[in-house]
Amino acid sequence: MDFATKFKACWNKSSAFTPRARSSARLESESETTRRKTHAPRCEFDGRFSVARRGDGAYLLYARANANGVSNKRGRFGGRHVQVALHRGDPGTKGWGPFRLIEVEGFVGGRSFENLYFGAVNAVAGYLLGLFPLSSPGRHAIVAAFSCDGVHFSKFLDVTHAGNAGAGRTFHQPFDGLVVEKGRVYAYVQENVRGLDMDRYDDDPNYPTAPPRVVRYGTTLVALARRAVAETRGLAGC
């Protein structure tokens, strides 16, 4: 069997998470946050995961939530959002709570035209910092938001324009992970990601002509902490 045939076979399989077969953590697969009729109430888990540890020692697992249950004529749903589950003990053991959608100040998720493609959340400067590829009407950007409890996030701040790749995706996407050294913190973004839309080819004239590359963004820990304090003032969970 050649690679293309293998890939097609894997793609056609259900991507619903089976906790008993695939994880000793026994993650809950039933979710009110997933509404696509093709899988609901099971989570598809068809996006990237992110794990962060809160200040009180609790672990937070972030995954994609397909929160819109109505597809368009092309069979596309949109409405991607981010969901989170919490564990207060050893994350490799049973004890994960149910998934719930994250809440972002000033943002209503789950609508077909709003897409948070995934969340990359990390602890830094006493807060949780989330980076998200956002595809929204008139706004396609890598956005940042701060949180204290990992569920409630401050309003989105644009880090950089990310381009409209269609199908609710952006051309640029953040890495999950931060580098902290010598009083500075760095985040990384992959630009011009290829193969984002199954209905388009990488040589599509609407795709960027520049090759993929990694770009670093940085600031001081002091400046980041000050901004976090300002952005989370009055935020739920803080």
PDB file of C-alpha atoms in Angstrom:
ATOM      1  CA  MET A   1       0.000   0.000   0.000  1.00  0.00           C
ATOM      2  CA  ASP A   2       1.508   3.341  -1.012  1.00  0.00           C
ATOM      3  CA  PHE A   3       1.564   6.427   1.198  1.00  0.00           C
ATOM      4  CA  ALA A   4      -1.349   8.165  -0.559  1.00  0.00           C
ATOM      5  CA  THR A   5      -3.590   5.133  -0.078  1.00  0.00           C
ATOM      6  CA  LYS A   6      -2.615   4.869   3.588  1.00  0.00           C
ATOM      7  CA  PHE A   7      -3.323   8.558   4.108  1.00  0.00           C
ATOM      8  CA  LYS A   8      -6.750   8.297   2.498  1.00  0.00           C
ATOM      9  CA  ALA A   9      -7.632   5.281   4.631  1.00  0.00           C
ATOM     10  CA  CYS A  10      -6.640   7.095   7.810  1.00  0.00           C
ATOM     11  CA  TRP A  11      -8.468  10.244   6.765  1.00  0.00           C
ATOM     12  CA  ASN A  12     -11.708   8.348   6.210  1.00  0.00           C
ATOM     13  CA  LYS A  13     -11.666   6.787   9.657  1.00  0.00           C
ATOM     14  CA  SER A  14     -13.658   8.396  12.447  1.00  0.00           C
ATOM     15  CA  SER A  15     -11.438  10.765  14.393  1.00  0.00           C
ATOM     16  CA  ALA A  16     -13.578  10.606  17.531  1.00  0.00           C
ATOM     17  CA  PHE A  17     -11.458  10.076  20.638  1.00  0.00           C
ATOM     18  CA  THR A  18     -11.815   6.664  22.301  1.00  0.00           C
ATOM     19  CA  PRO A  19     -10.511   7.143  25.846  1.00  0.00           C
ATOM     20  CA  ARG A  20     -10.528   3.489  26.904  1.00  0.00           C
ATOM     21  CA  ALA A  21      -8.425   2.437  23.938  1.00  0.00           C
ATOM     22  CA  ARG A  22      -6.068   5.368  23.616  1.00  0.00           C
ATOM     23  CA  SER A  23      -5.380   6.964  26.965  1.00  0.00           C
ATOM     24  CA  SER A  24      -4.726   5.883  30.531  1.00  0.00           C
ATOM     25  CA  ALA A  25      -5.983   9.314  31.530  1.00  0.00           C
ATOM     26  CA  ARG A  26      -9.517   8.263  30.529  1.00  0.00           C
ATOM     27  CA  LEU A  27     -10.508  11.598  29.070  1.00  0.00           C
ATOM     28  CA  GLU A  28     -14.217  12.244  28.819  1.00  0.00           C
ATOM     29  CA  SER A  29     -15.286  11.847  25.190  1.00  0.00           C
ATOM     30  CA  GLU A  30     -18.876  13.019  25.610  1.00  0.00           C
ATOM     31  CA  SER A  31     -19.029  16.775  25.243  1.00  0.00           C
ATOM     32  CA  GLU A  32     -21.677  19.453  25.000  1.00  0.00           C
ATOM     33  CA  THR A  33     -19.122  21.657  23.246  1.00  0.00           C
ATOM     34  CA  THR A  34     -19.052  19.590  20.039  1.00  0.00           C
ATOM     35  CA  ARG A  35     -22.121  20.032  17.886  1.00  0.00           C
ATOM     36  CA  ARG A  36     -21.266  18.713  14.428  1.00  0.00           C
ATOM     37  CA  LYS A  37     -23.947  16.134  13.682  1.00  0.00           C
ATOM     38  CA  THR A  38     -21.317  13.866  12.115  1.00  0.00           C
ATOM     39  CA  HIS A  39     -19.749  13.225  15.539  1.00  0.00           C
ATOM     40  CA  ALA A  40     -21.675  14.929  18.367  1.00  0.00           C
ATOM     41  CA  PRO A  41     -21.756  14.420  21.279  1.00  0.00           C
ATOM     42  CA  ARG A  42     -18.320  12.833  20.817  1.00  0.00           C
ATOM     43  CA  CYS A  43     -15.324  15.132  20.505  1.00  0.00           C
ATOM     44  CA  GLU A  44     -13.546  14.838  17.171  1.00  0.00           C
ATOM     45  CA  PHE A  45     -10.208  16.048  18.550  1.00  0.00           C
ATOM     46  CA  ASP A  46      -9.226  16.961  14.987  1.00  0.00           C
ATOM     47  CA  GLY A  47      -6.884  19.807  15.956  1.00  0.00           C
ATOM     48  CA  ARG A  48      -3.800  20.429  18.054  1.00  0.00           C
ATOM     49  CA  PHE A  49      -3.653  19.885  21.791  1.00  0.00           C
ATOM     50  CA  SER A  50      -2.000  22.175  24.316  1.00  0.00           C
ATOM     51  CA  VAL A  51      -1.220  21.499  27.986  1.00  0.00           C
ATOM     52  CA  ALA A  52      -0.492  24.144  30.606  1.00  0.00           C
ATOM     53  CA  ARG A  53       0.039  24.017  34.359  1.00  0.00           C
ATOM     54  CA  ARG A  54      -1.738  26.602  36.452  1.00  0.00           C
ATOM     55  CA  GLY A  55      -0.201  28.347  39.450  1.00  0.00           C
ATOM     56  CA  ASP A  56      -2.079  26.084  41.886  1.00  0.00           C
ATOM     57  CA  GLY A  57      -0.615  22.986  40.217  1.00  0.00           C
ATOM     58  CA  ALA A  58      -3.714  22.013  38.221  1.00  0.00           C
ATOM     59  CA  TYR A  59      -3.203  20.848  34.644  1.00  0.00           C
ATOM     60  CA  LEU A  60      -5.240  22.280  31.783  1.00  0.00           C
ATOM     61  CA  LEU A  61      -5.718  20.441  28.507  1.00  0.00           C
ATOM     62  CA  TYR A  62      -6.846  22.498  25.515  1.00  0.00           C
ATOM     63  CA  ALA A  63      -8.358  21.000  22.369  1.00  0.00           C
ATOM     64  CA  ARG A  64     -10.438  22.096  19.418  1.00  0.00           C
ATOM     65  CA  ALA A  65     -14.201  22.282  19.856  1.00  0.00           C
ATOM     66  CA  ASN A  66     -16.357  22.184  16.748  1.00  0.00           C
ATOM     67  CA  ALA A  67     -19.051  24.326  18.279  1.00  0.00           C
ATOM     68  CA  ASN A  68     -21.295  24.959  15.270  1.00  0.00           C
ATOM     69  CA  GLY A  69     -23.723  22.223  14.269  1.00  0.00           C
ATOM     70  CA  VAL A  70     -25.050  23.623  10.982  1.00  0.00           C
ATOM     71  CA  SER A  71     -23.083  23.147   7.752  1.00  0.00           C
ATOM     72  CA  ASN A  72     -23.261  25.238   4.596  1.00  0.00           C
ATOM     73  CA  LYS A  73     -23.923  24.001   1.052  1.00  0.00           C
ATOM     74  CA  ARG A  74     -20.310  22.848   0.763  1.00  0.00           C
ATOM     75  CA  GLY A  75     -20.593  20.767   3.901  1.00  0.00           C
ATOM     76  CA  ARG A  76     -18.500  23.139   5.993  1.00  0.00           C
ATOM     77  CA  PHE A  77     -19.418  24.026   9.527  1.00  0.00           C
ATOM     78  CA  GLY A  78     -16.953  26.663  10.729  1.00  0.00           C
ATOM     79  CA  GLY A  79     -17.437  27.689  14.326  1.00  0.00           C
ATOM     80  CA  ARG A  80     -14.175  26.223  15.576  1.00  0.00           C
ATOM     81  CA  HIS A  81     -13.457  27.200  19.153  1.00  0.00           C
ATOM     82  CA  VAL A  82     -11.214  26.020  21.993  1.00  0.00           C
ATOM     83  CA  GLN A  83     -12.308  23.811  24.880  1.00  0.00           C
ATOM     84  CA  VAL A  84     -10.485  23.016  28.107  1.00  0.00           C
ATOM     85  CA  ALA A  85     -10.492  20.208  30.679  1.00  0.00           C
ATOM     86  CA  LEU A  86      -8.882  20.336  34.130  1.00  0.00           C
ATOM     87  CA  HIS A  87      -6.998  17.780  36.254  1.00  0.00           C
ATOM     88  CA  ARG A  88      -5.864  18.527  39.804  1.00  0.00           C
ATOM     89  CA  GLY A  89      -3.598  15.501  40.181  1.00  0.00           C
ATOM     90  CA  ASP A  90      -1.285  13.395  38.041  1.00  0.00           C
ATOM     91  CA  PRO A  91      -2.375  14.173  34.458  1.00  0.00           C
ATOM     92  CA  GLY A  92      -1.563  10.608  33.407  1.00  0.00           C
ATOM     93  CA  THR A  93      -4.229   9.167  35.700  1.00  0.00           C
ATOM     94  CA  LYS A  94      -8.004   9.196  35.837  1.00  0.00           C
ATOM     95  CA  GLY A  95      -9.480  12.440  37.106  1.00  0.00           C
ATOM     96  CA  TRP A  96      -9.905  14.755  34.137  1.00  0.00           C
ATOM     97  CA  GLY A  97     -13.012  16.891  34.398  1.00  0.00           C
ATOM     98  CA  PRO A  98     -15.444  17.551  31.543  1.00  0.00           C
ATOM     99  CA  PHE A  99     -14.515  19.839  28.691  1.00  0.00           C
ATOM    100  CA  ARG A 100     -15.987  23.334  28.558  1.00  0.00           C
ATOM    101  CA  LEU A 101     -15.542  26.165  26.091  1.00  0.00           C
ATOM    102  CA  ILE A 102     -13.091  28.880  27.020  1.00  0.00           C
ATOM    103  CA  GLU A 103     -14.617  32.318  27.469  1.00  0.00           C
ATOM    104  CA  VAL A 104     -12.957  35.337  25.868  1.00  0.00           C
ATOM    105  CA  GLU A 105     -13.867  38.862  26.859  1.00  0.00           C
ATOM    106  CA  GLY A 106     -15.658  40.604  23.990  1.00  0.00           C
ATOM    107  CA  PHE A 107     -15.710  37.532  21.727  1.00  0.00           C
ATOM    108  CA  VAL A 108     -18.676  35.303  20.913  1.00  0.00           C
ATOM    109  CA  GLY A 109     -17.413  31.964  19.649  1.00  0.00           C
ATOM    110  CA  GLY A 110     -19.197  29.046  18.026  1.00  0.00           C
ATOM    111  CA  ARG A 111     -20.703  30.998  15.138  1.00  0.00           C
ATOM    112  CA  SER A 112     -20.021  29.684  11.641  1.00  0.00           C
ATOM    113  CA  PHE A 113     -17.997  32.741  10.632  1.00  0.00           C
ATOM    114  CA  GLU A 114     -15.841  32.827  13.788  1.00  0.00           C
ATOM    115  CA  ASN A 115     -12.941  30.389  13.940  1.00  0.00           C
ATOM    116  CA  LEU A 116     -10.326  29.892  16.635  1.00  0.00           C
ATOM    117  CA  TYR A 117      -8.328  27.233  14.819  1.00  0.00           C
ATOM    118  CA  PHE A 118      -6.561  26.043  17.988  1.00  0.00           C
ATOM    119  CA  GLY A 119      -5.096  27.364  21.213  1.00  0.00           C
ATOM    120  CA  ALA A 120      -1.452  27.353  22.318  1.00  0.00           C
ATOM    121  CA  VAL A 121      -1.512  28.132  26.045  1.00  0.00           C
ATOM    122  CA  ASN A 122       1.531  28.444  28.305  1.00  0.00           C
ATOM    123  CA  ALA A 123       2.275  29.662  31.818  1.00  0.00           C
ATOM    124  CA  VAL A 124       4.510  32.726  31.977  1.00  0.00           C
ATOM    125  CA  ALA A 125       5.032  35.674  34.334  1.00  0.00           C
ATOM    126  CA  GLY A 126       2.454  34.323  36.782  1.00  0.00           C
ATOM    127  CA  TYR A 127      -0.316  34.142  34.180  1.00  0.00           C
ATOM    128  CA  LEU A 128      -1.483  31.904  31.367  1.00  0.00           C
ATOM    129  CA  LEU A 129      -0.829  33.312  27.908  1.00  0.00           C
ATOM    130  CA  GLY A 130      -2.829  31.966  24.994  1.00  0.00           C
ATOM    131  CA  LEU A 131      -1.930  32.396  21.330  1.00  0.00           C
ATOM    132  CA  PHE A 132      -4.680  31.651  18.826  1.00  0.00           C
ATOM    133  CA  PRO A 133      -5.009  31.731  15.009  1.00  0.00           C
ATOM    134  CA  LEU A 134      -8.222  33.741  14.575  1.00  0.00           C
ATOM    135  CA  SER A 135     -10.193  33.777  11.328  1.00  0.00           C
ATOM    136  CA  SER A 136     -13.079  36.212  11.536  1.00  0.00           C
ATOM    137  CA  PRO A 137     -14.758  38.563   9.018  1.00  0.00           C
ATOM    138  CA  GLY A 138     -12.230  41.300   8.332  1.00  0.00           C
ATOM    139  CA  ARG A 139      -9.782  39.950  10.897  1.00  0.00           C
ATOM    140  CA  HIS A 140      -7.300  37.161  10.237  1.00  0.00           C
ATOM    141  CA  ALA A 141      -4.587  37.324  12.862  1.00  0.00           C
ATOM    142  CA  ILE A 142      -2.512  35.599  15.494  1.00  0.00           C
ATOM    143  CA  VAL A 143      -4.088  36.927  18.665  1.00  0.00           C
ATOM    144  CA  ALA A 144      -2.975  36.781  22.294  1.00  0.00           C
ATOM    145  CA  ALA A 145      -5.002  36.741  25.508  1.00  0.00           C
ATOM    146  CA  PHE A 146      -4.203  36.392  29.209  1.00  0.00           C
ATOM    147  CA  SER A 147      -5.914  34.253  31.831  1.00  0.00           C
ATOM    148  CA  CYS A 148      -5.643  33.484  35.539  1.00  0.00           C
ATOM    149  CA  ASP A 149      -7.769  30.326  35.717  1.00  0.00           C
ATOM    150  CA  GLY A 150      -7.238  29.019  32.179  1.00  0.00           C
ATOM    151  CA  VAL A 151     -10.935  29.235  31.343  1.00  0.00           C
ATOM    152  CA  HIS A 152     -11.624  32.967  31.200  1.00  0.00           C
ATOM    153  CA  PHE A 153      -9.376  34.967  28.862  1.00  0.00           C
ATOM    154  CA  SER A 154      -8.909  38.695  28.359  1.00  0.00           C
ATOM    155  CA  LYS A 155      -9.879  40.402  25.117  1.00  0.00           C
ATOM    156  CA  PHE A 156      -7.828  39.468  22.086  1.00  0.00           C
ATOM    157  CA  LEU A 157      -4.718  41.470  21.230  1.00  0.00           C
ATOM    158  CA  ASP A 158      -3.417  41.212  17.665  1.00  0.00           C
ATOM    159  CA  VAL A 159       0.167  39.941  17.505  1.00  0.00           C
ATOM    160  CA  THR A 160       0.455  39.855  13.719  1.00  0.00           C
ATOM    161  CA  HIS A 161      -1.688  39.639  10.603  1.00  0.00           C
ATOM    162  CA  ALA A 162      -2.048  35.980   9.613  1.00  0.00           C
ATOM    163  CA  GLY A 163      -3.725  36.013   6.183  1.00  0.00           C
ATOM    164  CA  ASN A 164      -6.986  34.406   5.080  1.00  0.00           C
ATOM    165  CA  ALA A 165      -6.384  30.848   3.859  1.00  0.00           C
ATOM    166  CA  GLY A 166     -10.094  30.137   3.482  1.00  0.00           C
ATOM    167  CA  ALA A 167     -12.209  27.523   5.271  1.00  0.00           C
ATOM    168  CA  GLY A 168     -11.721  29.355   8.567  1.00  0.00           C
ATOM    169  CA  ARG A 169      -7.943  28.979   8.546  1.00  0.00           C
ATOM    170  CA  THR A 170      -4.998  31.380   8.564  1.00  0.00           C
ATOM    171  CA  PHE A 171      -1.718  31.116   6.643  1.00  0.00           C
ATOM    172  CA  HIS A 172       0.354  31.843   9.743  1.00  0.00           C
ATOM    173  CA  GLN A 173       0.104  29.738  12.906  1.00  0.00           C
ATOM    174  CA  PRO A 174       1.768  29.971  16.330  1.00  0.00           C
ATOM    175  CA  PHE A 175       4.039  27.357  17.837  1.00  0.00           C
ATOM    176  CA  ASP A 176       2.949  25.901  21.165  1.00  0.00           C
ATOM    177  CA  GLY A 177       5.696  26.891  23.585  1.00  0.00           C
ATOM    178  CA  LEU A 178       7.578  29.941  24.779  1.00  0.00           C
ATOM    179  CA  VAL A 179      11.289  30.513  25.314  1.00  0.00           C
ATOM    180  CA  VAL A 180      12.264  32.516  28.391  1.00  0.00           C
ATOM    181  CA  GLU A 181      15.867  33.622  28.803  1.00  0.00           C
ATOM    182  CA  LYS A 182      17.760  36.575  30.218  1.00  0.00           C
ATOM    183  CA  GLY A 183      14.627  38.427  31.235  1.00  0.00           C
ATOM    184  CA  ARG A 184      12.932  38.111  27.861  1.00  0.00           C
ATOM    185  CA  VAL A 185      10.162  35.896  26.521  1.00  0.00           C
ATOM    186  CA  TYR A 186       9.901  34.746  22.906  1.00  0.00           C
ATOM    187  CA  ALA A 187       7.014  33.311  20.901  1.00  0.00           C
ATOM    188  CA  TYR A 188       7.360  31.726  17.468  1.00  0.00           C
ATOM    189  CA  VAL A 189       5.049  31.790  14.450  1.00  0.00           C
ATOM    190  CA  GLN A 190       5.259  29.642  11.328  1.00  0.00           C
ATOM    191  CA  GLU A 191       4.360  31.737   8.310  1.00  0.00           C
ATOM    192  CA  ASN A 192       2.968  30.576   4.970  1.00  0.00           C
ATOM    193  CA  VAL A 193       1.844  27.135   6.135  1.00  0.00           C
ATOM    194  CA  ARG A 194       1.061  24.885   3.166  1.00  0.00           C
ATOM    195  CA  GLY A 195      -1.721  22.361   2.572  1.00  0.00           C
ATOM    196  CA  LEU A 196      -4.373  24.202   4.567  1.00  0.00           C
ATOM    197  CA  ASP A 197      -7.389  23.736   2.302  1.00  0.00           C
ATOM    198  CA  MET A 198      -8.287  20.407   0.701  1.00  0.00           C
ATOM    199  CA  ASP A 199     -10.170  22.263  -2.037  1.00  0.00           C
ATOM    200  CA  ARG A 200      -7.152  24.335  -3.084  1.00  0.00           C
ATOM    201  CA  TYR A 201      -3.586  23.604  -4.125  1.00  0.00           C
ATOM    202  CA  ASP A 202      -0.431  25.174  -2.778  1.00  0.00           C
ATOM    203  CA  ASP A 203       0.097  26.898  -6.146  1.00  0.00           C
ATOM    204  CA  ASP A 204      -3.293  28.628  -5.854  1.00  0.00           C
ATOM    205  CA  PRO A 205      -2.737  32.297  -6.865  1.00  0.00           C
ATOM    206  CA  ASN A 206      -4.403  33.358  -3.614  1.00  0.00           C
ATOM    207  CA  TYR A 207      -1.761  31.547  -1.578  1.00  0.00           C
ATOM    208  CA  PRO A 208       1.377  33.415  -0.476  1.00  0.00           C
ATOM    209  CA  THR A 209       4.281  33.087  -2.886  1.00  0.00           C
ATOM    210  CA  ALA A 210       6.870  33.358  -0.114  1.00  0.00           C
ATOM    211  CA  PRO A 211       8.284  30.103   1.264  1.00  0.00           C
ATOM    212  CA  PRO A 212       7.348  28.902   4.764  1.00  0.00           C
ATOM    213  CA  ARG A 213       9.483  30.394   7.513  1.00  0.00           C
ATOM    214  CA  VAL A 214       9.589  30.779  11.299  1.00  0.00           C
ATOM    215  CA  VAL A 215       9.419  34.269  12.821  1.00  0.00           C
ATOM    216  CA  ARG A 216      10.272  35.112  16.427  1.00  0.00           C
ATOM    217  CA  TYR A 217       8.420  37.718  18.497  1.00  0.00           C
ATOM    218  CA  GLY A 218       9.818  38.899  21.810  1.00  0.00           C
ATOM    219  CA  THR A 219       9.363  41.248  24.727  1.00  0.00           C
ATOM    220  CA  THR A 220      10.671  41.583  28.268  1.00  0.00           C
ATOM    221  CA  LEU A 221       9.137  39.589  31.100  1.00  0.00           C
ATOM    222  CA  VAL A 222       8.554  42.846  32.965  1.00  0.00           C
ATOM    223  CA  ALA A 223       6.613  44.363  30.060  1.00  0.00           C
ATOM    224  CA  LEU A 224       4.625  41.163  29.577  1.00  0.00           C
ATOM    225  CA  ALA A 225       3.702  40.998  33.273  1.00  0.00           C
ATOM    226  CA  ARG A 226       2.593  44.634  33.278  1.00  0.00           C
ATOM    227  CA  ARG A 227       0.419  44.056  30.234  1.00  0.00           C
ATOM    228  CA  ALA A 228      -1.064  40.933  31.822  1.00  0.00           C
ATOM    229  CA  VAL A 229      -1.998  42.877  34.957  1.00  0.00           C
ATOM    230  CA  ALA A 230      -3.693  45.564  32.883  1.00  0.00           C
ATOM    231  CA  GLU A 231      -5.540  43.159  30.588  1.00  0.00           C
ATOM    232  CA  THR A 232      -6.853  40.892  33.371  1.00  0.00           C
ATOM    233  CA  ARG A 233      -8.070  43.642  35.683  1.00  0.00           C
ATOM    234  CA  GLY A 234     -11.654  42.701  36.571  1.00  0.00           C
ATOM    235  CA  LEU A 235     -11.487  39.474  34.548  1.00  0.00           C
ATOM    236  CA  ALA A 236     -13.403  36.471  35.890  1.00  0.00           C
ATOM    237  CA  GLY A 237     -11.121  33.897  37.488  1.00  0.00           C
ATOM    238  CA  CYS A 238      -8.531  36.469  38.584  1.00  0.00           C
TER     239      CYS A 238
END
